[in-house]
Tab-separated table of C-alpha atoms and ligand atoms in Angstrom:
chain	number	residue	atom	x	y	z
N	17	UNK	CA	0.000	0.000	0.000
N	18	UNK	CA	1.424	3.538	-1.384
N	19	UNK	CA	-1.025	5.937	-1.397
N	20	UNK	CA	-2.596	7.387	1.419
N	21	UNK	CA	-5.680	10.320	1.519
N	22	UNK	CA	-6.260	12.114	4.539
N	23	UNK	CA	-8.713	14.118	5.562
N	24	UNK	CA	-9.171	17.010	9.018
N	25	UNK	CA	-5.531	18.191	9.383
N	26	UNK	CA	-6.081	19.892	12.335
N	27	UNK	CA	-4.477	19.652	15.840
N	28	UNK	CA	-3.890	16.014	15.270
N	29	UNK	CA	-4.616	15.012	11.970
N	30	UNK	CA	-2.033	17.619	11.188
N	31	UNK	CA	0.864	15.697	13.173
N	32	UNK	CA	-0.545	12.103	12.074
N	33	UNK	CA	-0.543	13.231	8.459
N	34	UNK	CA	3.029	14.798	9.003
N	35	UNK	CA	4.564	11.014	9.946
N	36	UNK	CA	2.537	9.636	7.061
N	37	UNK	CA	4.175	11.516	4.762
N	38	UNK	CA	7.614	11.027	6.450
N	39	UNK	CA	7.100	7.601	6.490
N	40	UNK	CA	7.235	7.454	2.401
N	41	UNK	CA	3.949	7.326	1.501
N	42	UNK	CA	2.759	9.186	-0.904
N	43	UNK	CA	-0.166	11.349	0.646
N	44	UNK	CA	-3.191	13.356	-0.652
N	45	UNK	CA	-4.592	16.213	1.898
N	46	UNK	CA	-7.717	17.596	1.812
N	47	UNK	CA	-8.908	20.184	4.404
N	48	UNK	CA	-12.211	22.787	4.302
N	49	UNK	CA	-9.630	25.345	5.656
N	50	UNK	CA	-7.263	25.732	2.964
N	51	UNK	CA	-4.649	26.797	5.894
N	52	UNK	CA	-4.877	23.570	7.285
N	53	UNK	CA	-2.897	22.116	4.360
N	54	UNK	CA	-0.023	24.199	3.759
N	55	UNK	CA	3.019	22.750	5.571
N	56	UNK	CA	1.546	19.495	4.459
N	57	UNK	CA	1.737	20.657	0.617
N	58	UNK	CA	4.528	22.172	0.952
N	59	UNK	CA	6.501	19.242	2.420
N	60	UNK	CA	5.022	17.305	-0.478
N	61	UNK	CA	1.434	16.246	-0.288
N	62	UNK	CA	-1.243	16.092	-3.039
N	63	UNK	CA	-3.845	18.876	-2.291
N	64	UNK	CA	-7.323	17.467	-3.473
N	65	UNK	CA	-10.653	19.409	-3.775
N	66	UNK	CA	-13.021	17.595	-1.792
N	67	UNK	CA	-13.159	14.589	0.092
N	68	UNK	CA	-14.381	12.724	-2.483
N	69	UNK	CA	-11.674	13.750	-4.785
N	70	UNK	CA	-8.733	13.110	-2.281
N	71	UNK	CA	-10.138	9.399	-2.172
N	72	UNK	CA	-9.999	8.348	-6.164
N	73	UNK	CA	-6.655	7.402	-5.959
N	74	UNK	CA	-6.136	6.401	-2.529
N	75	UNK	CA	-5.587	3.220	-1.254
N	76	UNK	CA	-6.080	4.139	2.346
N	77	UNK	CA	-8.255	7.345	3.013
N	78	UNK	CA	-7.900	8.092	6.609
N	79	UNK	CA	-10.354	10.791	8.182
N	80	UNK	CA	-9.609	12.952	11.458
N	81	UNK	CA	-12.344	15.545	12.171
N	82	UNK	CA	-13.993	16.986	15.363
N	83	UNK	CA	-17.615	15.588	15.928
N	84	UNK	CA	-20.250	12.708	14.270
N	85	UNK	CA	-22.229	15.131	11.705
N	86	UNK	CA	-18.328	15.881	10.275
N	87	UNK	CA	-17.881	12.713	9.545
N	88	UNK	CA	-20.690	11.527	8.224
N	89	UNK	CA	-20.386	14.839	6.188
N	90	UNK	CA	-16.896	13.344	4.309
N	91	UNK	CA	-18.028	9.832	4.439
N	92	UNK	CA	-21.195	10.296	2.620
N	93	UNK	CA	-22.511	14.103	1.945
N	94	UNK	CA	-23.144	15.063	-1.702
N	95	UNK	CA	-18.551	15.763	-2.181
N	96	UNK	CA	-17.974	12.718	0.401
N	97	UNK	CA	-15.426	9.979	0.220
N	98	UNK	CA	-18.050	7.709	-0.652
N	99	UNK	CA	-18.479	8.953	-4.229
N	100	UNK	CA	-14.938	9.024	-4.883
N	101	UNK	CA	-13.653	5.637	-3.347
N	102	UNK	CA	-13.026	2.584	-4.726
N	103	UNK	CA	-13.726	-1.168	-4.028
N	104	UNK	CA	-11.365	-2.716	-1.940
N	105	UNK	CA	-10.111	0.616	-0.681
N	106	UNK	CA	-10.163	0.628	3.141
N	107	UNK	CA	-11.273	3.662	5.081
N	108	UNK	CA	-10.171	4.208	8.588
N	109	UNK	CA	-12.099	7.087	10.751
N	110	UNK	CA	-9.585	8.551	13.587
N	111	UNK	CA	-12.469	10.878	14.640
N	112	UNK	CA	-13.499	10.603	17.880
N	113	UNK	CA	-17.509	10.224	17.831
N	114	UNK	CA	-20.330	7.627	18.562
N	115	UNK	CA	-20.621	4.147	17.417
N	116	UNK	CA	-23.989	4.605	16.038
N	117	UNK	CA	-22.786	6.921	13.315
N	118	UNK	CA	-19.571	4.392	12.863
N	119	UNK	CA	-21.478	1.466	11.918
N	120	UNK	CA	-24.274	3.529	9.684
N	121	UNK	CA	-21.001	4.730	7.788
N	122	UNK	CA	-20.131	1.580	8.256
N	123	UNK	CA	-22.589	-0.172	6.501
N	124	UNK	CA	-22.421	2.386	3.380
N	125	UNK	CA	-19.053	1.733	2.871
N	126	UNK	CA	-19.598	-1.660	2.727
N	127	UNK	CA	-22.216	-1.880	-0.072
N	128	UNK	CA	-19.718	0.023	-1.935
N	129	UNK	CA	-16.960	-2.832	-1.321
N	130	UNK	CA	-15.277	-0.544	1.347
N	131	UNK	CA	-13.133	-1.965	4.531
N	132	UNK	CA	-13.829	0.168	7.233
N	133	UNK	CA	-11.775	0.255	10.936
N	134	UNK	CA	-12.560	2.680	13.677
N	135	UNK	CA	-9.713	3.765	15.073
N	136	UNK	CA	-9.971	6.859	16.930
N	137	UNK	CA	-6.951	7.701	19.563
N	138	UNK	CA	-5.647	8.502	23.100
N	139	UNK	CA	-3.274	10.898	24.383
N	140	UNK	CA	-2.304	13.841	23.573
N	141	UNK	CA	-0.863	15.914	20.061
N	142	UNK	CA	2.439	15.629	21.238
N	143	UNK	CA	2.383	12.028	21.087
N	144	UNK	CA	0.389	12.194	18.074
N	145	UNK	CA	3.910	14.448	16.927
N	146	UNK	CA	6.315	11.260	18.564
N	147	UNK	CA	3.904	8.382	17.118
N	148	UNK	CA	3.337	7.384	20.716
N	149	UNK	CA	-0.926	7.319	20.506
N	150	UNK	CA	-2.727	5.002	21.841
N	151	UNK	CA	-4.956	3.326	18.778
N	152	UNK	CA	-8.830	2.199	19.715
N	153	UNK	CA	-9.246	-0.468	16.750
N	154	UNK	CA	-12.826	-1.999	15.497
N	155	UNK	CA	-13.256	-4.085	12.489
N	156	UNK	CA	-12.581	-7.020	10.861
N	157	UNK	CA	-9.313	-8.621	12.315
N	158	UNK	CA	-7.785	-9.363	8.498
N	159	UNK	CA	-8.404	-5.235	7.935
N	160	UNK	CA	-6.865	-4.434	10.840
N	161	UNK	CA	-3.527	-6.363	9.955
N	162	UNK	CA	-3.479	-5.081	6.459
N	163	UNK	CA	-2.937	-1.269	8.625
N	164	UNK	CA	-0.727	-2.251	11.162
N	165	UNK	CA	1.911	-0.953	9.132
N	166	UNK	CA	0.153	2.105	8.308
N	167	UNK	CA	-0.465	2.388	12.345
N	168	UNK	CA	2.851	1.113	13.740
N	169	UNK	CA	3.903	4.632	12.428
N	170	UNK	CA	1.214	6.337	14.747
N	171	UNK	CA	1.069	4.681	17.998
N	172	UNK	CA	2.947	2.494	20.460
N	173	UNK	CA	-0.032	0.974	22.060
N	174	UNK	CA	-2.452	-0.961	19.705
N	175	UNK	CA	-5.904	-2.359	21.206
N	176	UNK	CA	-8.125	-4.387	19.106
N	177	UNK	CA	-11.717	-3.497	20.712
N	178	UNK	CA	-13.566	-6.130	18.301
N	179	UNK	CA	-16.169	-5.150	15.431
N	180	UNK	CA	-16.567	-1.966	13.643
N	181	UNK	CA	-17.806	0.712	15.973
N	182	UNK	CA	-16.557	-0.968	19.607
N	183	UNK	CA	-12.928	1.721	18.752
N	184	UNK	CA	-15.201	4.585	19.457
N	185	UNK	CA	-18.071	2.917	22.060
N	186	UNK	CA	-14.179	2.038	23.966
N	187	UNK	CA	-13.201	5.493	23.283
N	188	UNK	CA	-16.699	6.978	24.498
N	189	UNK	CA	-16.349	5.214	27.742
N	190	UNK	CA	-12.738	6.151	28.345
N	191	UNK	CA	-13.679	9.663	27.949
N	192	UNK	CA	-16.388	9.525	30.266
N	193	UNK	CA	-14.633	8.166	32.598
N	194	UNK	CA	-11.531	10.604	32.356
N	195	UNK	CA	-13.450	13.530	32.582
N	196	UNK	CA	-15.354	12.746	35.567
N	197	UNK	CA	-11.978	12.008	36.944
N	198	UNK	CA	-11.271	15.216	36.067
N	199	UNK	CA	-13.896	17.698	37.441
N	200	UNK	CA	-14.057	15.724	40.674
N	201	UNK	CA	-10.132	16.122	41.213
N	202	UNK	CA	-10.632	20.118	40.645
N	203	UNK	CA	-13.098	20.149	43.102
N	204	UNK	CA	-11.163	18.212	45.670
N	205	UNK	CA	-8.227	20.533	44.864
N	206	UNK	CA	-10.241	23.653	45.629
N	207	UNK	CA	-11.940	22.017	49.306
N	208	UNK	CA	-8.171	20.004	50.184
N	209	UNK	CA	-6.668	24.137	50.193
N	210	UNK	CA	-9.844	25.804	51.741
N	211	UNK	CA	-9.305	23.376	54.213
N	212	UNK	CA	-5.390	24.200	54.769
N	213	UNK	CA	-4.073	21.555	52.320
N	214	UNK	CA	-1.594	21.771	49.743
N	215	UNK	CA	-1.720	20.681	46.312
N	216	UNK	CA	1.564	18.178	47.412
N	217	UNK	CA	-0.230	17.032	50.129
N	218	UNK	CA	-3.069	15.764	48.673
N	219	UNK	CA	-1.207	14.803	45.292
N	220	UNK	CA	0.838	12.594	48.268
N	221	UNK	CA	-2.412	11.270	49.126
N	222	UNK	CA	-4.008	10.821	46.580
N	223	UNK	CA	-1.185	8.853	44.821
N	224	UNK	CA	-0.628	6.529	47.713
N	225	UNK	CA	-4.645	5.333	47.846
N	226	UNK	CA	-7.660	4.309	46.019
N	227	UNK	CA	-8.399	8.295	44.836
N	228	UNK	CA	-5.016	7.834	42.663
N	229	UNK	CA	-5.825	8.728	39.012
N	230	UNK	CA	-4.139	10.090	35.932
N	231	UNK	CA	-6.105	13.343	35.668
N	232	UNK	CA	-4.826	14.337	39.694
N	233	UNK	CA	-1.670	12.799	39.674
N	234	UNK	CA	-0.881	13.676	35.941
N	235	UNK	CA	-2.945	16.124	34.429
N	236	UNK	CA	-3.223	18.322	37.027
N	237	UNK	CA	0.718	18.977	38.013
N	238	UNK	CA	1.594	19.417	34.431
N	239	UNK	CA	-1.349	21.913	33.509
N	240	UNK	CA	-4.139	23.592	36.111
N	241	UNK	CA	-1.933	23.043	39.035
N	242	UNK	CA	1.568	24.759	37.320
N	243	UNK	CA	-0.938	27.785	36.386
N	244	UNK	CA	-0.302	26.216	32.865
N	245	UNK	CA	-3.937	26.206	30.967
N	246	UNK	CA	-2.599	25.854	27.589
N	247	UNK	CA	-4.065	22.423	26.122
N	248	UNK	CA	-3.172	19.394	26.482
N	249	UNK	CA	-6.662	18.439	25.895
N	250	UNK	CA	-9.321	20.957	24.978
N	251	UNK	CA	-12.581	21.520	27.359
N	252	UNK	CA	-14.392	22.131	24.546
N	253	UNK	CA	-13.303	18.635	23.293
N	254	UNK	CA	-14.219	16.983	26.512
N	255	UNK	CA	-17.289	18.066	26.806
N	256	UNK	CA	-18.061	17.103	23.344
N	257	UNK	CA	-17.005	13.183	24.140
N	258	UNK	CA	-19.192	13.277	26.992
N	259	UNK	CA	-21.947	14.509	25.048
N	260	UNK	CA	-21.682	11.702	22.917
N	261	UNK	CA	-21.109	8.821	25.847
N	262	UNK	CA	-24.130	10.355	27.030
N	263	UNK	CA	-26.365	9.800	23.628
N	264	UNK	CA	-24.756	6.180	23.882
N	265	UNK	CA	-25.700	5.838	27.312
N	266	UNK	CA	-29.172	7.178	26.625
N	267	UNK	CA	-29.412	4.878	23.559
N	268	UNK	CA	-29.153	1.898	25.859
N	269	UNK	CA	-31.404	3.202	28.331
N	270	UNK	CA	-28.425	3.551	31.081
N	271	UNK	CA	-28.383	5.560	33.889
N	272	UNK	CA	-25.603	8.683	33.684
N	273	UNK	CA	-26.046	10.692	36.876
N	274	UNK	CA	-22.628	11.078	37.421
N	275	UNK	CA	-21.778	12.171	33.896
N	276	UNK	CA	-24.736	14.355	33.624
N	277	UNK	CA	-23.259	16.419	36.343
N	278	UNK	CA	-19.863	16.370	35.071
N	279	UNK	CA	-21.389	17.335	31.846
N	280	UNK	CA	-22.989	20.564	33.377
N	281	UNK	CA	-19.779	21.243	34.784
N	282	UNK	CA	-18.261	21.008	31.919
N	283	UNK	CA	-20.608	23.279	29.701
N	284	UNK	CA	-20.342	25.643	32.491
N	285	UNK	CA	-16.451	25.995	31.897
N	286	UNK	CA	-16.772	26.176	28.500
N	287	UNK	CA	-19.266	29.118	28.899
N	288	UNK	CA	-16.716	30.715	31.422
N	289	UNK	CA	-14.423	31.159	27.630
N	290	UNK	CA	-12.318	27.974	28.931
N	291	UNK	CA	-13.281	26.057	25.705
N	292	UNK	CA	-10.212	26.204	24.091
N	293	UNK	CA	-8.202	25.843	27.485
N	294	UNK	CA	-6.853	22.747	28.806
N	295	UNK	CA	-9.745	20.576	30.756
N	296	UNK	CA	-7.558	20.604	33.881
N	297	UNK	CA	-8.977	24.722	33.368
N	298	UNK	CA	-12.045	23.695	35.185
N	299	UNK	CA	-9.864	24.168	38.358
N	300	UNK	CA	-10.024	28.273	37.447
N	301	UNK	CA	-13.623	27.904	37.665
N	302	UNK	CA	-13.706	26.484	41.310
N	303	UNK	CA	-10.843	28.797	42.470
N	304	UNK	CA	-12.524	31.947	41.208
N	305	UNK	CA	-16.156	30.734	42.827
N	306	UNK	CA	-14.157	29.707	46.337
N	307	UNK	CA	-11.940	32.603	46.449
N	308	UNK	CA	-8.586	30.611	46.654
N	309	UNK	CA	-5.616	29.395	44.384
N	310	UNK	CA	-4.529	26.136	43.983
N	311	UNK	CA	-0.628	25.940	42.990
N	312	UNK	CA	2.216	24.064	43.416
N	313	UNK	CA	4.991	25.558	45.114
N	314	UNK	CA	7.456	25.097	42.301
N	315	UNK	CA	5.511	27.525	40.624
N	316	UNK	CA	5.514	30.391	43.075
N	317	UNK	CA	2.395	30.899	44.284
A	15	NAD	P1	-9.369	20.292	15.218
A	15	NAD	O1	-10.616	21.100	15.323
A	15	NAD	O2	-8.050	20.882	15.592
A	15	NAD	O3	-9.210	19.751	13.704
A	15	NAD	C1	-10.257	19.261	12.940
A	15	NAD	C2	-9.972	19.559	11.482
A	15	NAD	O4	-11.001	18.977	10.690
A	15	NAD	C3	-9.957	21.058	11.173
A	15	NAD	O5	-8.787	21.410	10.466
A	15	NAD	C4	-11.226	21.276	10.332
A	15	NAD	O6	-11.104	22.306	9.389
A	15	NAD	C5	-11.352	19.915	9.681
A	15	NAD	N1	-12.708	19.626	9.224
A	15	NAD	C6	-13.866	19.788	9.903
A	15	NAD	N2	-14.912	19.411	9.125
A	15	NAD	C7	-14.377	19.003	7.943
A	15	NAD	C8	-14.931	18.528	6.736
A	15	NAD	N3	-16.263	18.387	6.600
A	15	NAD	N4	-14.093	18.223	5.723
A	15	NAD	C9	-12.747	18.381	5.842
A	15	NAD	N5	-12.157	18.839	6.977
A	15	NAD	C10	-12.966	19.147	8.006
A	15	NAD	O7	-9.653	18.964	16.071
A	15	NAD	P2	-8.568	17.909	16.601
A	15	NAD	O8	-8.062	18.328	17.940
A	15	NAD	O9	-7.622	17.604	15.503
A	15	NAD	O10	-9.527	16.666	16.872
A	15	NAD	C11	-9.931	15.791	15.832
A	15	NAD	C12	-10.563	14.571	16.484
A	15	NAD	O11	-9.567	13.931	17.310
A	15	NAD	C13	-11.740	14.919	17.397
A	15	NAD	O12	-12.746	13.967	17.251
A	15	NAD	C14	-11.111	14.869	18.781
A	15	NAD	O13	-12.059	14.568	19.786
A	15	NAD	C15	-10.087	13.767	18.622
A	15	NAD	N6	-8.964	13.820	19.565
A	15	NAD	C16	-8.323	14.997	19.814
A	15	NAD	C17	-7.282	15.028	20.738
A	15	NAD	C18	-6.518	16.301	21.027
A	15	NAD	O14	-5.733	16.318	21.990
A	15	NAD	N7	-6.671	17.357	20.248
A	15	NAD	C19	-6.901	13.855	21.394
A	15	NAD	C20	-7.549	12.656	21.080
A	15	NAD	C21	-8.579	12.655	20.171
């Protein structure tokens, strides 16, 4: 397999795309913000004109875009990959959305001869830079091996979920449970310091029993708690994935009273103009409402 499409260069298609093309194969881009594609292009890429265009040659089209109506959009609107593709062509969706709208994509594709994978990914767009993500997979098991190739170049951790769709219902749940992990460890920040704690202290805690997780003990010293809110991982983002666990969850008449509230907490920080902040922001939110700053010492405050 030489040639590769790939479409939503954005904070990590871009980087994805980037080791693509570094790894030798020979790439088409296709972006709706022309922007999107110019270091690509210039370092070598094919620019095409729509989705559909960028997939008539490919072998491979990859897709990376924000939400579930964006990818149904390049899968199958009136320019989508659909009416471009070939038989036999396989079509792997990155995006991170619901597995409802993966399998109806799914099952378009597949009329058309299509092999599709979901395979959206965790961490971060540095590691999406280092080809360190971690790879969600769904789909047939023979598809999957004809891309490990393709993927070896994009991740260091590879987990086959089972059919098309279970890479983003995994992906859903992972979310939903790392953001609840998340708003509950900025709250606890916030009460541990009105209560004469420091963030050390309970980051000793914390770390030593059953509260330990990778939002407090991670997240938080690296972004919120070093008074760093660049992202990392946007709110706006985050709130998005829980939006969509929830739809899943609702789909399958489960109960999400826990997520609900971390989804209102979540909207709220987005409102606040933390959107495009790191999710570890929500911490701000909680400071500003309790009067109090939550920092570690090695960052002066
Ligand atoms: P982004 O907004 O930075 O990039 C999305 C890109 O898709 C943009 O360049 C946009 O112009 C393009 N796009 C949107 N609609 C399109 C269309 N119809 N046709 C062609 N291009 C289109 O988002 P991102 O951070 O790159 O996230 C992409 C996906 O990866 C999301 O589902 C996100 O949840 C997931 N994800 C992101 C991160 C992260 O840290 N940023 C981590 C893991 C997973």
């Amino acid at each position: 397999m030489k040639s590769i499409a790939f479409i939503g260069l954005g904070a990590m298609g871009k980087p994805i795309a980037e080791r693509l093309l570094h790894g030798g194969y020979d790439l088409t881009v296709f972006d709706v913000h022309r922007d999107a594609m110019a270091s690509l292009l210039a370092a070598g890429a094919r620019e095409a004109t729509s989705p559909k265009n960028a997939a008539v040659h490919a072998q491979a089209v990859f897709t990376m875009v924000p939400d579930a109506p964006d990818a149904e959009e390049v899968a199958l609107g009136p320019d989508g990959v659909l009416h471009g593709i070939r038989a036999g062509t396989y079509y792997v969706d990155m995006s991170t959305i619901d597995p409802i709208t993966t399998r109806r994509i799914g099952a378009r594709l597949a009329a058309a001869g299509v092999k599709m994978i979901d395979c959206p990914v965790g961490r971060t767009t540095r590691h999406a830079r280092e080809g360190k993500l971690v790879l969600m997979m769904g789909g047939e098991s023979a598809d999957i091996d004809a891309m490990m190739p393709i993927f070896g170049l994009l991740g260091d951790t590879f987990i086959r979920c089972g059919p098309l769709g279970n890479g983003t219902a995994a992906k859903c749940v992972n979310n939903y449970v790392a953001m609840a992990c998340n708003a509950i460890s900025a709250e606890a920040f916030v009460i541990g310091t009105k209560a004469g704690l420091t963030p050390e202290h309970m980051l000793d805690v914390f770390g030593s029993t059953m509260a330990s997780n990778a939002q407090a003990l991670q997240v938080y010293p690296q972004f919120a708690l070093s008074g760093n809110t660049e992202p990392g991982f946007m709110m706006a983002l985050g709130h998005k994935d829980l939006r969509l666990a929830i739809g899943l969850a609702r789909s399958y008449d489960c109960a999400v009273p826990v997520g609900q509230a971390t989804l209102e907490v979540m909207a709220q920080g987005v409102e606040a103009g933390l959107g495009r902040k790191d999710c570890s922001s929500l911490l701000l939110m909680h400071e500003r409402a309790a009067g109090t700053t939550v920092r570690l010492k090695a960052t002066g405050s």
